Every structure is written in C-alpha cells, then in structure tokens.
Tab-separated table of C-alpha atoms in Angstrom:
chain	number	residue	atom	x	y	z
A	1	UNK	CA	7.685	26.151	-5.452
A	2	UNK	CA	5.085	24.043	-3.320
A	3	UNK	CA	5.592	20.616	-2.885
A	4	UNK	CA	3.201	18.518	-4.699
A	5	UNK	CA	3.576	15.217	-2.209
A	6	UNK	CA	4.737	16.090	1.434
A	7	UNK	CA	6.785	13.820	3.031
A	8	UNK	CA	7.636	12.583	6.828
A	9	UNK	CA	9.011	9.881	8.529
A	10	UNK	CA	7.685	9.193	12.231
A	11	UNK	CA	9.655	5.905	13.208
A	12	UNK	CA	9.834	3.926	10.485
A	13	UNK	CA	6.599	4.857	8.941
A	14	UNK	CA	6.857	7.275	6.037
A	15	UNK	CA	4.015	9.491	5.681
A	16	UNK	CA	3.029	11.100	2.004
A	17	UNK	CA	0.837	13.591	1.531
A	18	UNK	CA	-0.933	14.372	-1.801
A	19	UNK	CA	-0.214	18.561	-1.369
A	20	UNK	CA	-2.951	20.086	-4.287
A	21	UNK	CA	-5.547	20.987	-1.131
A	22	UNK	CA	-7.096	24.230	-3.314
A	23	UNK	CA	-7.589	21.171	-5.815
A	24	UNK	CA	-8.903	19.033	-3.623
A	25	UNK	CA	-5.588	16.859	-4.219
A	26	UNK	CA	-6.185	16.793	-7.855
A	27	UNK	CA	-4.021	13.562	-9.591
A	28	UNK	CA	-1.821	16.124	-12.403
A	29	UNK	CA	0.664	14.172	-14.163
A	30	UNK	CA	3.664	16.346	-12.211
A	31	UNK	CA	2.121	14.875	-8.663
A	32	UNK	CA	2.045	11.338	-10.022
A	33	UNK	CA	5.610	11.299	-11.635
A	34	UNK	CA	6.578	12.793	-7.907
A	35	UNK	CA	4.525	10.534	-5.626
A	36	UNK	CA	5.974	7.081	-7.976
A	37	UNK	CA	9.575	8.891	-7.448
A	38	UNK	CA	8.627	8.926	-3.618
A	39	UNK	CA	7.524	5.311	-3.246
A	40	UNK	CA	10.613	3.795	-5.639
A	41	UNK	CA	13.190	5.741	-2.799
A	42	UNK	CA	10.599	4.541	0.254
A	43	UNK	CA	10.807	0.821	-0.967
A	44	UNK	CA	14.617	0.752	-1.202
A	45	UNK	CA	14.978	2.572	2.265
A	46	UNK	CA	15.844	-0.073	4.667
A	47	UNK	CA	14.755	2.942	7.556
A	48	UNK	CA	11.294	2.441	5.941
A	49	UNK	CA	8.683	0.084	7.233
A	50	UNK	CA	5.560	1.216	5.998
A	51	UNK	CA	3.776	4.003	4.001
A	52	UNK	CA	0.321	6.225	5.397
A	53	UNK	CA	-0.800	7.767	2.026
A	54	UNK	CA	-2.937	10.909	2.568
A	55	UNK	CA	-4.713	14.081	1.412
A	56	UNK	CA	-3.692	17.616	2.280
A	57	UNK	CA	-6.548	20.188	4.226
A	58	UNK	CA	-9.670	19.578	5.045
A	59	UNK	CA	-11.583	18.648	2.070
A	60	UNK	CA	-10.127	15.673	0.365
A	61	UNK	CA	-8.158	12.627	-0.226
A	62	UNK	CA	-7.821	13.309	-3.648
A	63	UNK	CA	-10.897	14.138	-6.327
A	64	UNK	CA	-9.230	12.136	-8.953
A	65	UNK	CA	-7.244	13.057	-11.984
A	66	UNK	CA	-7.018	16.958	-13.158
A	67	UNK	CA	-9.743	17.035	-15.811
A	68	UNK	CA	-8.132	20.379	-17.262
A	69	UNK	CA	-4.498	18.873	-17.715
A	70	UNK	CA	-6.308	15.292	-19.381
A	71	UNK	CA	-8.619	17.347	-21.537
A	72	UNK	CA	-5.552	18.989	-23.184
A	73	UNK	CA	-4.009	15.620	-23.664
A	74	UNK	CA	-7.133	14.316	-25.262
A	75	UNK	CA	-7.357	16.990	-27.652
A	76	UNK	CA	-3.471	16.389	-29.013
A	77	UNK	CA	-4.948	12.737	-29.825
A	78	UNK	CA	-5.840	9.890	-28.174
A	79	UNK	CA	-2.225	8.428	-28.328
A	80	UNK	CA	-0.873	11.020	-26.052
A	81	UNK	CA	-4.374	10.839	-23.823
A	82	UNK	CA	-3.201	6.984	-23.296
A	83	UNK	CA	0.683	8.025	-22.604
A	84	UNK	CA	-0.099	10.795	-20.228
A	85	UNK	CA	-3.082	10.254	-18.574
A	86	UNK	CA	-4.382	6.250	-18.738
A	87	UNK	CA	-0.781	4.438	-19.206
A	88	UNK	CA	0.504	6.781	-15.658
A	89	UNK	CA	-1.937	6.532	-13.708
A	90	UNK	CA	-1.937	2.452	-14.030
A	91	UNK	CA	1.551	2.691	-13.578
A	92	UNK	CA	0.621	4.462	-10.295
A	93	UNK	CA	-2.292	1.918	-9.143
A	94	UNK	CA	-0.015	-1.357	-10.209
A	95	UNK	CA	3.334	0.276	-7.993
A	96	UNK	CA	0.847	0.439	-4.885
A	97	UNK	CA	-0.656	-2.971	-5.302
A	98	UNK	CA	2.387	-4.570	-5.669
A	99	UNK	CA	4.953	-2.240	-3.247
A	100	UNK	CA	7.053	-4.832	-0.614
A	101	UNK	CA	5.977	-2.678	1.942
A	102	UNK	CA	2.577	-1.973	3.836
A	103	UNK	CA	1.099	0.900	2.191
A	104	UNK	CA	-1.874	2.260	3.984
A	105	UNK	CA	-4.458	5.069	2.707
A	106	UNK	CA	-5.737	6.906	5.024
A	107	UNK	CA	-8.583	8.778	3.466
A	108	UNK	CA	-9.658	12.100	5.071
A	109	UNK	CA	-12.331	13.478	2.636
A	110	UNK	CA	-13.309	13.146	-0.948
A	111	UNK	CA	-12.023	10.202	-2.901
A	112	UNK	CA	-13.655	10.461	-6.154
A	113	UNK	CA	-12.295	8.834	-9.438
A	114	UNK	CA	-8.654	8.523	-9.266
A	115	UNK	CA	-8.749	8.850	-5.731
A	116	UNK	CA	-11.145	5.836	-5.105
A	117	UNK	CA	-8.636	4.236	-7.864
A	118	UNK	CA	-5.607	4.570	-5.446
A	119	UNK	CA	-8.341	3.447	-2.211
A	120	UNK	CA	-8.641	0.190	-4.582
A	121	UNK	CA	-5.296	-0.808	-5.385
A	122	UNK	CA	-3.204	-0.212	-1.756
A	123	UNK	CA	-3.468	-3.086	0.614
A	124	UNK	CA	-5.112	-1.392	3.276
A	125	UNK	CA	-6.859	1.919	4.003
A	126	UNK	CA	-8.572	3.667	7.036
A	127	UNK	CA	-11.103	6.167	6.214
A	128	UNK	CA	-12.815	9.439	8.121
A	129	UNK	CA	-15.802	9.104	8.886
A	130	UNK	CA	-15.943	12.396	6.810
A	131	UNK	CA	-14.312	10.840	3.950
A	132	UNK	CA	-16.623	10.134	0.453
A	133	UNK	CA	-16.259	7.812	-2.227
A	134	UNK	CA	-17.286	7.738	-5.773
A	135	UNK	CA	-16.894	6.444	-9.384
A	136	UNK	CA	-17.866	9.560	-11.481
A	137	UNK	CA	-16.072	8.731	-14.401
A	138	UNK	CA	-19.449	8.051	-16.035
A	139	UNK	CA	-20.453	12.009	-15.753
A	140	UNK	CA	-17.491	12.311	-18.283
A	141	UNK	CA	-18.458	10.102	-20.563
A	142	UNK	CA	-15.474	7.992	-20.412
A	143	UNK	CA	-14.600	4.645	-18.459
A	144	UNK	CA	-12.424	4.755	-15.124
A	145	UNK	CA	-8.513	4.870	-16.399
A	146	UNK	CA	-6.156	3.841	-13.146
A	147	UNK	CA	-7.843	0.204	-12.587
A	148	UNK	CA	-11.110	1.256	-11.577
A	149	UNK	CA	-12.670	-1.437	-13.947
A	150	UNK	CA	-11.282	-4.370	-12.992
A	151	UNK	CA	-9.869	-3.580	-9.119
A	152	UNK	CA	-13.584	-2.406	-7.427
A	153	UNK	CA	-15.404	-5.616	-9.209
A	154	UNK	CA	-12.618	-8.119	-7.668
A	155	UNK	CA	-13.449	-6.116	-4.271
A	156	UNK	CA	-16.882	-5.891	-3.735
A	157	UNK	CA	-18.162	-8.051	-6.910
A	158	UNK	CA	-19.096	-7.686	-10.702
A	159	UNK	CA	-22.759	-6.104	-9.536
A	160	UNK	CA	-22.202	-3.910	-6.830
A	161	UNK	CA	-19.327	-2.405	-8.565
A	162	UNK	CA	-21.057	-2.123	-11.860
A	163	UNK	CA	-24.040	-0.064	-9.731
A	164	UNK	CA	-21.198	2.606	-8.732
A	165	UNK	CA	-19.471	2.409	-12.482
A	166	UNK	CA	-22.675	3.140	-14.262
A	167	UNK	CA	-24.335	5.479	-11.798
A	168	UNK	CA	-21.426	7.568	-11.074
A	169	UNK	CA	-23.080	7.804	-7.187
A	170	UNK	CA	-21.409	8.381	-4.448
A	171	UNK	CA	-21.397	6.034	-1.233
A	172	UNK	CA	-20.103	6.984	2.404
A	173	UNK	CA	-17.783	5.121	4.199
A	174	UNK	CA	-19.400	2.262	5.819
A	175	UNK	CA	-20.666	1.687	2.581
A	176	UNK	CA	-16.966	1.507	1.360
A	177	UNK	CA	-16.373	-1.308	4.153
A	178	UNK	CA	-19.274	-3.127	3.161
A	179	UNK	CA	-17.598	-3.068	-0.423
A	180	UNK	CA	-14.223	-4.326	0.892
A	181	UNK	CA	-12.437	-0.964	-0.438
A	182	UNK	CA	-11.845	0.072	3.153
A	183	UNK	CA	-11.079	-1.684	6.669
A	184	UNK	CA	-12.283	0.666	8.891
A	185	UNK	CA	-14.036	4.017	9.311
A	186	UNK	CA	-13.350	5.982	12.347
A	187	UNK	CA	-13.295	9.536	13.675
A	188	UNK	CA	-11.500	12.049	11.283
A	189	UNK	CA	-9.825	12.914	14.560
A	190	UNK	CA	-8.824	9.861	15.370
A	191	UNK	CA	-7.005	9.412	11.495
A	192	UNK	CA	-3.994	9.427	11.395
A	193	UNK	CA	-3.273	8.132	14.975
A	194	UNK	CA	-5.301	4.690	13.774
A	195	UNK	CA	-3.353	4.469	10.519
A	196	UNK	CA	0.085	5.034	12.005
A	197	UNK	CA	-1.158	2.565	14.950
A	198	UNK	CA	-1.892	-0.107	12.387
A	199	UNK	CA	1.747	0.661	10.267
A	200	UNK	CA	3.435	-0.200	13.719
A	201	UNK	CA	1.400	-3.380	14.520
A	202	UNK	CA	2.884	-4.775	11.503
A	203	UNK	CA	6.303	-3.455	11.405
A	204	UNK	CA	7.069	-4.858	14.277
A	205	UNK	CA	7.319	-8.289	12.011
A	206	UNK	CA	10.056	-9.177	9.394
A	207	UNK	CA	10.341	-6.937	6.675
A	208	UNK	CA	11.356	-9.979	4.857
A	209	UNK	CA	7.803	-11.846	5.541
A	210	UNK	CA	5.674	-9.241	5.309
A	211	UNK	CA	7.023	-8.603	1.415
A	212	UNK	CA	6.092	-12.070	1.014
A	213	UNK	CA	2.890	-12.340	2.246
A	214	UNK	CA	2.532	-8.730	0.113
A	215	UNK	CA	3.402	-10.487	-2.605
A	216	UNK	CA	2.171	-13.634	-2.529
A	217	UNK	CA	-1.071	-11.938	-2.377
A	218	UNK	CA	-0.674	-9.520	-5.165
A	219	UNK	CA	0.576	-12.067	-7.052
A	220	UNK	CA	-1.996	-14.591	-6.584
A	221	UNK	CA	-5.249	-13.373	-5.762
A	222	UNK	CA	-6.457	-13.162	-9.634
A	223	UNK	CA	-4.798	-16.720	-10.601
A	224	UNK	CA	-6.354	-19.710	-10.178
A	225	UNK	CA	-5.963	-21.461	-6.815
A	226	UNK	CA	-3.585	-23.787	-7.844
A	227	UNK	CA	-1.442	-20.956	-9.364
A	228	UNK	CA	-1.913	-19.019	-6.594
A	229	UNK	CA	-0.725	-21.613	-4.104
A	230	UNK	CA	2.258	-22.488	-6.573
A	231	UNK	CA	3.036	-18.243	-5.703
A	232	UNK	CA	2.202	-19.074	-2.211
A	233	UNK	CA	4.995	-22.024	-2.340
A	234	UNK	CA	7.979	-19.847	-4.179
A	235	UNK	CA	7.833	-17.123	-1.606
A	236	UNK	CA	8.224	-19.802	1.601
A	237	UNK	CA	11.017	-21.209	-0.183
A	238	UNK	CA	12.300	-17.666	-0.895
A	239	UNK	CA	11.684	-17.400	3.204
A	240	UNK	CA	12.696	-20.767	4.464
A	241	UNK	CA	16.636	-20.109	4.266
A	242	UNK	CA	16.596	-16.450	5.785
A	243	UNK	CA	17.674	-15.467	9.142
A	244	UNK	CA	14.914	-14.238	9.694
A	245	UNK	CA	12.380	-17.146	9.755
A	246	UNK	CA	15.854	-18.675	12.068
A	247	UNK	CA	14.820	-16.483	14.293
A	248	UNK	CA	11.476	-16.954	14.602
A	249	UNK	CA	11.308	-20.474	15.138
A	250	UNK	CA	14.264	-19.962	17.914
A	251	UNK	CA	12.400	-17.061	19.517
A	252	UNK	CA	8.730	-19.669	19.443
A	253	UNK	CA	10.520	-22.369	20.879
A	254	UNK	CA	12.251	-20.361	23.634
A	255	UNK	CA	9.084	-18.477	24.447
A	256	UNK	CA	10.433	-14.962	23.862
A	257	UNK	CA	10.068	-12.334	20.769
A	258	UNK	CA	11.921	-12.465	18.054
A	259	UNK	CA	14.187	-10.214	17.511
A	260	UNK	CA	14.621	-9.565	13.422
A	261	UNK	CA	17.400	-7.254	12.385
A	262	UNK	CA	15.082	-5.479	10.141
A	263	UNK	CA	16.966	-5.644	7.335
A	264	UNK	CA	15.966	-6.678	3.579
A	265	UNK	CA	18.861	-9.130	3.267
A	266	UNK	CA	18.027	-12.600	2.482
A	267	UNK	CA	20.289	-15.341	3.250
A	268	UNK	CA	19.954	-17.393	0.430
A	269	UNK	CA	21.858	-20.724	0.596
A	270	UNK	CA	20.794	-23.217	3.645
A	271	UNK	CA	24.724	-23.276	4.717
A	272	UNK	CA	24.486	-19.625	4.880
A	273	UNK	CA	21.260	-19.830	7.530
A	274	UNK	CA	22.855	-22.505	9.479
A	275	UNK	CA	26.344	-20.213	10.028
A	276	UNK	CA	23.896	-17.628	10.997
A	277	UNK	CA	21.742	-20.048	13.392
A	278	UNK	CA	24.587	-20.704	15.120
A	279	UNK	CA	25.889	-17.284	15.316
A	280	UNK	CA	22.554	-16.254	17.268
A	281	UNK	CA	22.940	-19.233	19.261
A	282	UNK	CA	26.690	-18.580	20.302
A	283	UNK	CA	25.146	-14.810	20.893
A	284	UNK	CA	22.695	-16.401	23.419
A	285	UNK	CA	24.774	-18.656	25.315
A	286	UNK	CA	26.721	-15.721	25.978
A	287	UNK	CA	24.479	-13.615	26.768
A	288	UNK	CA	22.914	-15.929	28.784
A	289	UNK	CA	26.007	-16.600	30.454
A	290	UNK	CA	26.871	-13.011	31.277
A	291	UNK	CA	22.699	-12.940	33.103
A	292	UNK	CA	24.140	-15.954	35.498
A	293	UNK	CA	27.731	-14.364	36.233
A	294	UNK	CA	25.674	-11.466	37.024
C-alpha cells in the first residue's frame, strides 16, 4: 500500500510529504488522520527540530480536499459532512498553527483550497516560483472549511481576502507575498534547499524559546494587545527559570555561543536553575582549566 505522507529526517529537520501526486495531493480524510498522526509523534520527538511540509511530483502542493470523498459525506447529511470533512480539516489547520515546533511549507505547485488553507495556518512557507494559489471554494458553492475564512483576512486584510473568497481567482506567488501567506518565492530548484536552510537557521536556537515565541504568537496575535502581552508575559516566566535562557545570558556575557542541550526539559523552580548555573560554571572552570594545563 502507498504511503499517503512520506516521511524523512535530514538532521533534525523532519520532512513530510503529502504522497496523492496522480491527485495532485488531494486532502482525503485517510491522508489527514495520517499527516495529524505524523506531526503529534514529530512534536514529542526530542531528535526533531523542525518540520518542511511538501507536495509529492511535479504538479502540486496539494489541490485541496478530495471533492469525491466530501461529496459522499454530504449526501449521508450534513452532520457527517461537518464530522468528516469541516470538523478534520480544522483540526488539521489549528495543530499547524499552534505546533511547538517550526513548521515550514514549502509549496512546489498548486495550492488551491485546502492547500492554500494549510499555506495560511503554518508559521512560515517558501514557495516555487511555479507554485499557484487559490480560493476556489466559491466554484462549489460552498464557503472555505479548514480556516480559510477567518486565517487569509487576518493575513492580508478583510478586502483583499474577500476579492480571492468571492472570485475564486487564482494569484501567483509574489502575489501570495504581497498577501503575507508566503515569505519568499524562489526557484522551484532552489526549494527545498531554501526551506531546509531556513529550518536550520532557527534550530540552531533553544527548542525551549522558539516554542515560546511559537506560542506566544499563536496565542496572541487575535487578542487584544493587552491580552496578548499578558501571553507574551506567561511564556518569559515559563522561560526565565530554564537552563536554557542560563545559558544564554552566560554564553552573551562571555562572548561565545551558547551551547543549549536541545532538550524540551524545563527547569522549573529558580533553585533548580541556580544548581544548574553552577553546574555549567564548575563545567567551565574546568574546562578552562584543562585549555591552560594544556
């Protein structure tokens, strides 16, 4: 049987690959169930820095959600249309917006409907300069189901978005960066090698931070300000007693990287940090020591 979602892991960096290419990646409900399965396992992996989300062949990204599979649900009743199809494939765009990891899309062709839906919600994306966007939902007769709604009018605003919603027109990729849903467009040669270069620029940080700042984002960005900086507040003091932030400051002060154990493990009482301060000072001083013997 053909995997639906291929899977690697170059260095840290686990790399899925939606694997429907003679559907042009088509969203059916046994992909999602297997790409959610995926990412729960990928977050809980300390071995796992970062996720590059991507399309198999040539074609596309994905084309959205497979129309013959949701007509069949809408025909049992509308009750089993929202279990299957709408009520999974939010479950789908919520778990990438708020994953504790950097999840990156890197979109090498068509990324219509559901597709676009899963551009919206990750925290970053890199597309092909082949790659093509759209919101055809409309041609259905039916609203956007994964978030499409309300993620593309936070991007790129309530007017631009409603132009692609009620149009159903697609829009190439600079457009897309105009629009926010995108940071970059580059040569579909060039990919993969950008996407993976960006995972590693920001796994070389502390796991620990970067799930903060992740969330902290997630968390925030549709609050008010003053709830948002109250989220903003709860994840430095969820910060401020960890090794790893220890380390930081140390390495800062010394002049000389930091060297974060990479782990997910929060030290979470301030006597706790301090034992582990001076732990990585005693390390030092010997280490230091052993340089000058030598």
């Amino acid at each position: 049987m053909t995997e639906l979602v291929l899977t690697e892991a170059r260095n840290g960096i686990a790399i899925l690959t939606l694997n429907r290419p003679e559907k042009l990646n088509a969203l059916n409900y046994a992909l999602i169930d297997r790409l959610l399965a995926l990412l729960d396992a990928a977050e809980t992996d300390d071995a796992i820095r970062a996720v590059i989300l991507t399309g198999a062949g040539e074609r596309a990204f994905s084309a959205g959600g497979d129309i013959h599979e949701f007509s069949g649900s809408v025909a049992i009743g509308v009750d089993v249309a929202l279990r299957d199809f709408v009520m999974r494939g939010q479950r789908l765009t919520a778990r990438l917006e708020a994953f504790r990891k950097p999840v990156i899309a890197a979109v090498n062709g068509i990324a219509f409907g559901g597709g676009c839906e899963i551009t919206e919600a990750v925290p970053l994306a890199i597309a092909s300069d082949r790659a093509l966007f759209a919101k055809p939902e409309i041609n259905l007769a039916m609203p956007p189901a994964f978030g499409g709604t309300q993620r593309l009018p936070r991007l790129a605003g309530r007017k631009r978005a409603l132009e692609l919603l009620l149009t159903g027109d697609w829009f190439p990729p600079p457009r897309a960066v105009e629009l926010g849903l995108v940071n970059q467009v580059v040569p579909h040669e060039e990919l993969m090698s950008t996407a993976i270069d960006l995972a590693r620029r920001m796994t070389r940080h502390s796991p620990a931070a970067i799930a903060s700042i992740l969330t902290a984002v997630a968390r925030g960005l549709n609050q008010s300000i003053a709830e948002g900086l109250a989220v903003e507040a709860e994840q430095f003091a969820r910060m401020a007693p960890t090794a790893d932030l220890r380390e930081g400051l140390d390495a800062w002060i010394a002049r000389r990287q930091p060297g974060c154990d990479g782990s997910w493990t929060h030290i979470t009482r301030p006597d706790e940090a301090r034992r582990a301060s001076t732990q990585q000072d005693g390390l030092a001083d010997r280490d230091q020591g052993a340089v000058t013997a030598t």
